[in-house]
Short mmCIF file of C-alpha atoms and ligand atoms in Angstrom, two decimals:
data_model
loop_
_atom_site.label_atom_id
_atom_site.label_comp_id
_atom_site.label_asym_id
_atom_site.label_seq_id
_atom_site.Cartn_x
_atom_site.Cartn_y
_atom_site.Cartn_z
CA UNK A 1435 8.40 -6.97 -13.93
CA UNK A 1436 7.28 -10.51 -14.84
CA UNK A 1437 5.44 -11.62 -17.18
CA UNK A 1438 1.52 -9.96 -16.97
CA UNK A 1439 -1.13 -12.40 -16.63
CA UNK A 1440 -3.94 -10.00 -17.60
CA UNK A 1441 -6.93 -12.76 -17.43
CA UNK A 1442 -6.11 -13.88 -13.92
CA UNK A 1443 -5.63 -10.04 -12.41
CA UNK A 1444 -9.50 -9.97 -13.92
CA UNK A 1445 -10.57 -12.78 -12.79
CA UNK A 1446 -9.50 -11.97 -8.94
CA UNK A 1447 -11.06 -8.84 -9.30
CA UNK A 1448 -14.30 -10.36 -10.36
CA UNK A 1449 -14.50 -12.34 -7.89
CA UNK A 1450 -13.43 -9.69 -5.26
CA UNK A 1451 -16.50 -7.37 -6.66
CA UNK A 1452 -18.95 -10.40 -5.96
CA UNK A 1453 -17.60 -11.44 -2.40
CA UNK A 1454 -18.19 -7.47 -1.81
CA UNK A 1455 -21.29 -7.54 -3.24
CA UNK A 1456 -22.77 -10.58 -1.23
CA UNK A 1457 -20.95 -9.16 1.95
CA UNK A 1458 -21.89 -5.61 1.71
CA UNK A 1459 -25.41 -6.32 -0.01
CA UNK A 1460 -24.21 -4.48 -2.52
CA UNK A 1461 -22.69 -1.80 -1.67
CA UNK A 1462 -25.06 -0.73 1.01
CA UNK A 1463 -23.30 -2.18 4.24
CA UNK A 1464 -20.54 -0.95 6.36
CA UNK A 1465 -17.33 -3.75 6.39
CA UNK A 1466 -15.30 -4.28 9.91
CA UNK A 1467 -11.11 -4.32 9.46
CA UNK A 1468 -11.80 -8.44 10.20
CA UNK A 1469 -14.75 -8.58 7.68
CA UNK A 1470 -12.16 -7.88 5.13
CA UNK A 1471 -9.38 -10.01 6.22
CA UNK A 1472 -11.82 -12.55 5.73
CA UNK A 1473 -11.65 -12.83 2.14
CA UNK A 1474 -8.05 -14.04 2.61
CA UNK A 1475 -9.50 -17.46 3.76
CA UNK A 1476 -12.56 -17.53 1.66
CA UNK A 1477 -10.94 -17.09 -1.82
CA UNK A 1478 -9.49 -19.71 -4.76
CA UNK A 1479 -6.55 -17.40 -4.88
CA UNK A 1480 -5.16 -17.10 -1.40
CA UNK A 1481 -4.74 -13.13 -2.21
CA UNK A 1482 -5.76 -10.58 0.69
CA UNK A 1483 -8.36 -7.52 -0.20
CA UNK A 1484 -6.09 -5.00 1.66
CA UNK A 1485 -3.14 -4.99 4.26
CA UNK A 1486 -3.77 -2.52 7.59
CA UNK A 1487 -0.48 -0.25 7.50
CA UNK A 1488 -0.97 0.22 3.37
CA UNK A 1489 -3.17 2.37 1.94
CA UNK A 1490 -2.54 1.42 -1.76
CA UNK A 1491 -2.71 -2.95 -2.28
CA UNK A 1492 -1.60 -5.28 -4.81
CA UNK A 1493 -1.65 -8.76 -4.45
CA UNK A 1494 1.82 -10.49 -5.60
CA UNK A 1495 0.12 -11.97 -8.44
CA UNK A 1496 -1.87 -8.89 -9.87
CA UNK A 1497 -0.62 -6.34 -12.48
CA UNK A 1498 -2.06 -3.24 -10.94
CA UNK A 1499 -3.69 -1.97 -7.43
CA UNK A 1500 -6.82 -3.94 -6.08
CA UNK A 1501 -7.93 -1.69 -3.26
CA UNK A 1502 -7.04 1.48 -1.83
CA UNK A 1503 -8.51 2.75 1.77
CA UNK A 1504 -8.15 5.81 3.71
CA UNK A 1505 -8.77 6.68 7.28
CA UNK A 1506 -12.20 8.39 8.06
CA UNK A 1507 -10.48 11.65 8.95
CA UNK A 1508 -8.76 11.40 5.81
CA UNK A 1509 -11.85 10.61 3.99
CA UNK A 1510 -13.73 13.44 5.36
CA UNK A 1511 -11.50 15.63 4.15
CA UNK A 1512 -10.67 14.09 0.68
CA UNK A 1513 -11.13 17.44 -1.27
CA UNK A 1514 -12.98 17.12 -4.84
CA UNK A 1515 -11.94 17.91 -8.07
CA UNK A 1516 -13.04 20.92 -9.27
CA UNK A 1517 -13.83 22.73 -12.42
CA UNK A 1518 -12.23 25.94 -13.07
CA UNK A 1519 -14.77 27.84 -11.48
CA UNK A 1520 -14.18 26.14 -8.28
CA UNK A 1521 -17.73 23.65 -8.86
CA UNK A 1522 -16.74 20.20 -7.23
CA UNK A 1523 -17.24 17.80 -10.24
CA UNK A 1524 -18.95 15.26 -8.29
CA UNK A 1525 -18.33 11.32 -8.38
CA UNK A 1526 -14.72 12.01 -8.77
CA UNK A 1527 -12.56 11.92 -5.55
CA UNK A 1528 -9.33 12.79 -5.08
CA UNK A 1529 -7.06 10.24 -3.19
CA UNK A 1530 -3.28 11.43 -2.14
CA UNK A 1531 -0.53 9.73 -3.76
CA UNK A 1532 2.01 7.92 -0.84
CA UNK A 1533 4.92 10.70 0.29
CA UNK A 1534 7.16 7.87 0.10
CA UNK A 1535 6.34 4.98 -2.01
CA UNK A 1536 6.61 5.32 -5.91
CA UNK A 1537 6.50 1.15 -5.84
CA UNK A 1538 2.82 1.59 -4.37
CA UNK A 1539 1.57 4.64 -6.20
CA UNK A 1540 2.99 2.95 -9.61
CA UNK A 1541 0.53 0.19 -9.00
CA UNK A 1542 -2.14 2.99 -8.52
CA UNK A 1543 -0.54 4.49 -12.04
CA UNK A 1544 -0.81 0.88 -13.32
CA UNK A 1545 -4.41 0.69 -12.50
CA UNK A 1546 -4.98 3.94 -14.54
CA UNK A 1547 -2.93 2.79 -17.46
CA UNK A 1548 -4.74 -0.56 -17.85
CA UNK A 1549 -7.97 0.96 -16.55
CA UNK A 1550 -8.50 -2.24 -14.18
CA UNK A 1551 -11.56 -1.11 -11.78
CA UNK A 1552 -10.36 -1.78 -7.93
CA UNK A 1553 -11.61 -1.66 -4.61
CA UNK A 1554 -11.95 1.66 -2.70
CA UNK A 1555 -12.39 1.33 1.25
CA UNK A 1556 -13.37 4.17 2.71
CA UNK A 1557 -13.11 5.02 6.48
CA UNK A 1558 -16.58 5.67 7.67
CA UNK A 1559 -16.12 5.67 11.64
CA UNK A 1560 -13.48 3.90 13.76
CA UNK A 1561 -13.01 0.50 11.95
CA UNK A 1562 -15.51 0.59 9.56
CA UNK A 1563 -15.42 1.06 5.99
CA UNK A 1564 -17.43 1.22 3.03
CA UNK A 1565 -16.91 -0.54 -0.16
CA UNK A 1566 -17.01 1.23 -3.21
CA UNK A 1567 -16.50 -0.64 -6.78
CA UNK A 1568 -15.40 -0.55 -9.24
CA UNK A 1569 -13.48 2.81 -8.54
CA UNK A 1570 -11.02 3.68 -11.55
CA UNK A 1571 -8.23 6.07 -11.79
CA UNK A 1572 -9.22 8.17 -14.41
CA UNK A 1573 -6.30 10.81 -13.86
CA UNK A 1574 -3.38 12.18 -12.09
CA UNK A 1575 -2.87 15.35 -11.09
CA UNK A 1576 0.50 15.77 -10.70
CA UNK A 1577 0.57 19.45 -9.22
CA UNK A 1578 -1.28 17.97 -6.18
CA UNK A 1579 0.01 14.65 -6.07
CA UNK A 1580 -3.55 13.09 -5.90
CA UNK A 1581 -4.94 10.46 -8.27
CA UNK A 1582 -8.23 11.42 -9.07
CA UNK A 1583 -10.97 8.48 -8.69
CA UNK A 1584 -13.70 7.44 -10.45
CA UNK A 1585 -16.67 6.41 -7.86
CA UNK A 1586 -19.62 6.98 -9.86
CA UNK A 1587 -19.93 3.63 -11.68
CA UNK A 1588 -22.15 0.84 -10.58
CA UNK A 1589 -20.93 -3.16 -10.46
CA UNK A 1590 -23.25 -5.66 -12.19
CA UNK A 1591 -23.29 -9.09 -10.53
CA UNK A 1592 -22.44 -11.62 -13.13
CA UNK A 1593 -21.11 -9.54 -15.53
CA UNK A 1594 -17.35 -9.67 -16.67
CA UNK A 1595 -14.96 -6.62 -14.98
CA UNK A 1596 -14.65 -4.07 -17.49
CA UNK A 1597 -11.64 -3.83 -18.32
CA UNK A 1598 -10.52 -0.77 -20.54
CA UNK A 1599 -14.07 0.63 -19.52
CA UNK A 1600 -13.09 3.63 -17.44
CA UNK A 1601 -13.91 7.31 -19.23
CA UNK A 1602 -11.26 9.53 -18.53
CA UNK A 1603 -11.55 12.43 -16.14
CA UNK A 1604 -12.27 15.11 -19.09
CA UNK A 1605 -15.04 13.01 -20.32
CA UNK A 1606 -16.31 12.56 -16.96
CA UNK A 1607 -15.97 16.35 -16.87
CA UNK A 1608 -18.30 17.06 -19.30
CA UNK A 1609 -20.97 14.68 -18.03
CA UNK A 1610 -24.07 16.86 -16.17
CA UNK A 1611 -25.43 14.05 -13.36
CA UNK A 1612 -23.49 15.93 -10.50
CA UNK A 1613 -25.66 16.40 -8.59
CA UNK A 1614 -27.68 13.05 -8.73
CA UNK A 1615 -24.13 11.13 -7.94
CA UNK A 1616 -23.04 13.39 -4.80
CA UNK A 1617 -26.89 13.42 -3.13
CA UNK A 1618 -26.39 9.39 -3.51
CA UNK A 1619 -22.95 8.94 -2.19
CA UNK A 1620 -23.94 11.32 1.12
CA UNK A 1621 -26.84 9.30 1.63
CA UNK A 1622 -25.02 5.72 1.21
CA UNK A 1623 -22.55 6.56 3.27
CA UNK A 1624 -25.17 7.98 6.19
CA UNK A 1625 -26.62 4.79 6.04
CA UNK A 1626 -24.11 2.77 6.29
CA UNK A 1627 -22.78 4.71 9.34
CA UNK A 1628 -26.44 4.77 11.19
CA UNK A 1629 -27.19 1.25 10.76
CA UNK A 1630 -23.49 0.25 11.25
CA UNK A 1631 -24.18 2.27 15.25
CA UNK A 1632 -27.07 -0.23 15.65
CA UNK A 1633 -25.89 -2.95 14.93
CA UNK A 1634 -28.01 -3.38 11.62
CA UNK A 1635 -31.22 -3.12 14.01
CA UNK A 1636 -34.45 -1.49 14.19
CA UNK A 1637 -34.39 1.04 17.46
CA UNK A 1638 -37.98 0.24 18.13
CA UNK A 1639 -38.41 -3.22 17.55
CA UNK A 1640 -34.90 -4.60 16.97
CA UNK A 1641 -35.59 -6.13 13.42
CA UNK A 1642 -32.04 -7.16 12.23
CA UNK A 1643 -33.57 -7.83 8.64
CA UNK A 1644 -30.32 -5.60 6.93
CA UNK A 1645 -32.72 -5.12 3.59
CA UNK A 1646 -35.37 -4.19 5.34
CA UNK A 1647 -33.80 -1.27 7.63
CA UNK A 1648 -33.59 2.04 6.67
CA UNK A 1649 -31.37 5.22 8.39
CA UNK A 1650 -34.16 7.85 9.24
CA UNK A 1651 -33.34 11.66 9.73
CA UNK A 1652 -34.21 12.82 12.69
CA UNK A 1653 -34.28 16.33 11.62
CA UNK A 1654 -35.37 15.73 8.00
CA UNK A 1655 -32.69 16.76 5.23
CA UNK A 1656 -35.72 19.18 3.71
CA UNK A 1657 -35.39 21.03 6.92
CA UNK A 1658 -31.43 21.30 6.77
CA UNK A 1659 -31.07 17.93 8.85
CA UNK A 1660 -27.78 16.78 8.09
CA UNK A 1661 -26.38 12.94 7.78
CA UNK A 1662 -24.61 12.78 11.00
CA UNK A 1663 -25.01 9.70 13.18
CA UNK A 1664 -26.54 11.82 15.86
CA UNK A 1665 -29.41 12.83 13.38
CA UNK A 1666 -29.75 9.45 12.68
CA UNK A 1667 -31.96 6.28 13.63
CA UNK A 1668 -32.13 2.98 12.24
CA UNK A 1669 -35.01 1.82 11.16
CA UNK A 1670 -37.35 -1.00 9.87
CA UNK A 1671 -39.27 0.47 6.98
CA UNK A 1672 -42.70 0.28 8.86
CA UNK A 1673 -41.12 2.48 11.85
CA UNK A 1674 -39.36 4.68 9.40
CA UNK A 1675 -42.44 5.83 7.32
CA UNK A 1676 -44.65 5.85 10.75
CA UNK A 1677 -41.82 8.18 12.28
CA UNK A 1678 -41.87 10.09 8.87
CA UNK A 1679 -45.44 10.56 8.52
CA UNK A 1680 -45.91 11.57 12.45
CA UNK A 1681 -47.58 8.46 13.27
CA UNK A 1682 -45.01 7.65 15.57
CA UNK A 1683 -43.00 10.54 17.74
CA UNK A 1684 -39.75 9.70 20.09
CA UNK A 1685 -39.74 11.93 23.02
CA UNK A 1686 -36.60 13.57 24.10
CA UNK A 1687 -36.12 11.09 26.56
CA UNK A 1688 -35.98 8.34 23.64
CA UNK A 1689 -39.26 7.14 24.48
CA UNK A 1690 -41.84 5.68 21.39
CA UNK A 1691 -45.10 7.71 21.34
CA UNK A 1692 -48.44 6.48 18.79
CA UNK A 1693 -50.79 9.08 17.95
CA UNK A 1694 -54.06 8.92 19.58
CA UNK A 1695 -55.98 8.08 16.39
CA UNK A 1696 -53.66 4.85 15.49
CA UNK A 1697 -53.95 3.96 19.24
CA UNK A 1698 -57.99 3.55 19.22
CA UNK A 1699 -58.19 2.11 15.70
CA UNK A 1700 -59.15 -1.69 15.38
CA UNK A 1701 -56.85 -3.64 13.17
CA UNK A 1702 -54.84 -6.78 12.04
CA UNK A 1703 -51.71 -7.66 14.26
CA UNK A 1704 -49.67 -5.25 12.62
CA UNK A 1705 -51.57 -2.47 13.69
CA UNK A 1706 -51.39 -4.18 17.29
CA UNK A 1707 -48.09 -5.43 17.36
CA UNK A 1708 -46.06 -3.29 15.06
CA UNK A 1709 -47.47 -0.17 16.18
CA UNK A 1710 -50.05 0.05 19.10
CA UNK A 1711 -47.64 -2.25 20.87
CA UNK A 1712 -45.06 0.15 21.33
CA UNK A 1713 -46.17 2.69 22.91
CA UNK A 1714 -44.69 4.20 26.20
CA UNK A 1715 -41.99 2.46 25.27
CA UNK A 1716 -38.14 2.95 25.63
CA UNK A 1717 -36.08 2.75 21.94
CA UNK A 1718 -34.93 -1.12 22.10
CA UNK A 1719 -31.51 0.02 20.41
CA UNK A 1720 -28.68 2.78 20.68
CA UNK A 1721 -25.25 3.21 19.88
CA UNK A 1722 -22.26 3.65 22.30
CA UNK A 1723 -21.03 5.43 22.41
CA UNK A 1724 -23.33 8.09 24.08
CA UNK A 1725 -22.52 11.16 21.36
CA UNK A 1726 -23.20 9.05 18.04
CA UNK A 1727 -27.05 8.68 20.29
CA UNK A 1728 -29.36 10.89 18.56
CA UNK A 1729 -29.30 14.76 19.82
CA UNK A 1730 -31.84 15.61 22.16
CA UNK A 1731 -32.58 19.19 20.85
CA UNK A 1732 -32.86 17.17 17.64
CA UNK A 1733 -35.05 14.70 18.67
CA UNK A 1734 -37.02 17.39 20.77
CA UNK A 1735 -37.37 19.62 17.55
CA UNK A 1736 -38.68 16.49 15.92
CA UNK A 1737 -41.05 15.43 18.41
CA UNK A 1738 -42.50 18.96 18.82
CA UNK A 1739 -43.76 18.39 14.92
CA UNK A 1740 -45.29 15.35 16.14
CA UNK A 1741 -47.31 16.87 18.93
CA UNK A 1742 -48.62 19.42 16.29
CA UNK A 1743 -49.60 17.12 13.96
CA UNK A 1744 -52.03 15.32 16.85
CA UNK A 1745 -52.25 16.68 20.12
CA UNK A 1746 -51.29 14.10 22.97
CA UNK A 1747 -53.62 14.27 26.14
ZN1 ZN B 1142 -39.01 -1.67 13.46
#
């Protein structure tokens, strides 16, 4: 085995959490395949994040796994653990052991012994992948051959990887956020997959400010919307709350609307350029391809609630 060098397997993974964090503005932004090959070159170990044809990683040097990643038709389906009753306990995933490798899921078992936090890339949409860290391996259920994950907890920049921090899954089990954790996790991941199809831009006025962009619902979730790309938009937050609050309406045929009121008011050059300015025209930003563009019965459906709240012409 060799001997363990405990300190320096933390210390990588400290400093893999921050390079995340700084890349992914915590958490929040999609990664490309090549976004994380790039931490090869740009860390004082010379250790790689992940390798493409693995889905479990350890570096040569490390004691236990550093990432994980699955496919996004494998992460769609990733089941959840459940309580007896069949409830999904929620910010615990469930990630199948390899049918062939005991060397890579005994770094995974490592992982869960020393309860080292790691890396856990999840497929979003072709070649993009969301960060989530720390995950820990809080169990293994051996029935089902699945490792059950941890991806509830929260990384603090700065602070020291917590190391012999992760609950295990009973106690997890007997925590009551549930619902808080899964509502989050859908919504983080819709975002990342709406802004990630426009290129981290506004649709309306192309804004590429990342911290300033928001995914809107098309359909809102309150009315059953769901967080699909196609019910998505990306969004500064000035065109977001205009678009939520019926200022602003999109036509069907993706074409920016102002409500008559905002369009004869007198104001500042926000009013004029961030709003008045738009009007009649085209969205400045979709995605190919075509079906990830928002729906058109969807965007319809939305726009009819705009012409209700003020009557156009
Ligand atoms: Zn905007």
């Amino acid at each position: 085995m060799g001997s363990e060098d405990l300190e320096l397997d933390a210390a990588i993974r400290d400093y893999a959490f921050s390079w995340l964090d700084r890349k992914t503005r915590g958490g929040h932004e999609a990664l490309t395949w090549q976004d994380i090959l790039a931490f090869s070159q740009e860390n004082p170990y010379g250790v790689a994040l992940a390798l493409r044809p693995q889905g479990i990683f350890k570096p040569r040097v490390m004691s236990a796994a550093l990432s994980i990643k699955t496919k996004p038709e494998e992460a769609r389906t990733d089941r959840k653990f459940v309580y007896d009753d069949g409830t999904p306990i929620d910010g615990i995933a469930r990630y199948k052991e390899q049918a062939t490798n005991q060397t890579h899921n005994g770094w995974l078992h490592k992982a869960h012994e020393l309860r080292m936090p790691l890396v856990y890339f999840r497929g979003i949409t072709q070649g993009q992948y969301r960060a989530i860290y720390p995950t820990y391996v809080v169990g293994y259920d051996a029935a089902q051959g699945d490792f059950l994950l941890d991806v509830s907890q929260t990384w603090t920049p700065g602070s020291p990887v917590d190391i012999g921090f992760a609950p295990n899954a009973v106690e997890i089990a007997t925590r009551h956020t549930k619902r808080m954790i899964m509502s989050r996790d859908h919504q983080e991941d819709f975002r990342a997959i709406v802004l990630a199809a426009y290129g981290t831009r506004c649709a309306v006025c192309e804004l590429r400010h990342g911290s300033l962009l928001d995914a809107a619902h098309v359909i809102p979730d309150s009315d059953g919307g769901r967080a699909a790309v196609n019910n998505g938009l990306a969004m500064c937050k000035i065109h977001h709350a205009a678009y939520d609050a019926n200022i602003m309406g999109i036509s069907p045929d993706y074409r920016i609307h102002i409500r008559r009121d905002i369009l004869e008011e007198v104001d500042g050059p926000m009013l004029r350029h961030g709003l008045q300015g738009h009007e009649g025209q085209s969205l400045r930003v979709l995605p190919t391809p075509r079906k990830w563009q928002p729906r058109r019965d969807y965007v319809e459906a939305r726009f009819d609630t705009f012409k209700d709240a003020a009557p156009v012409g």
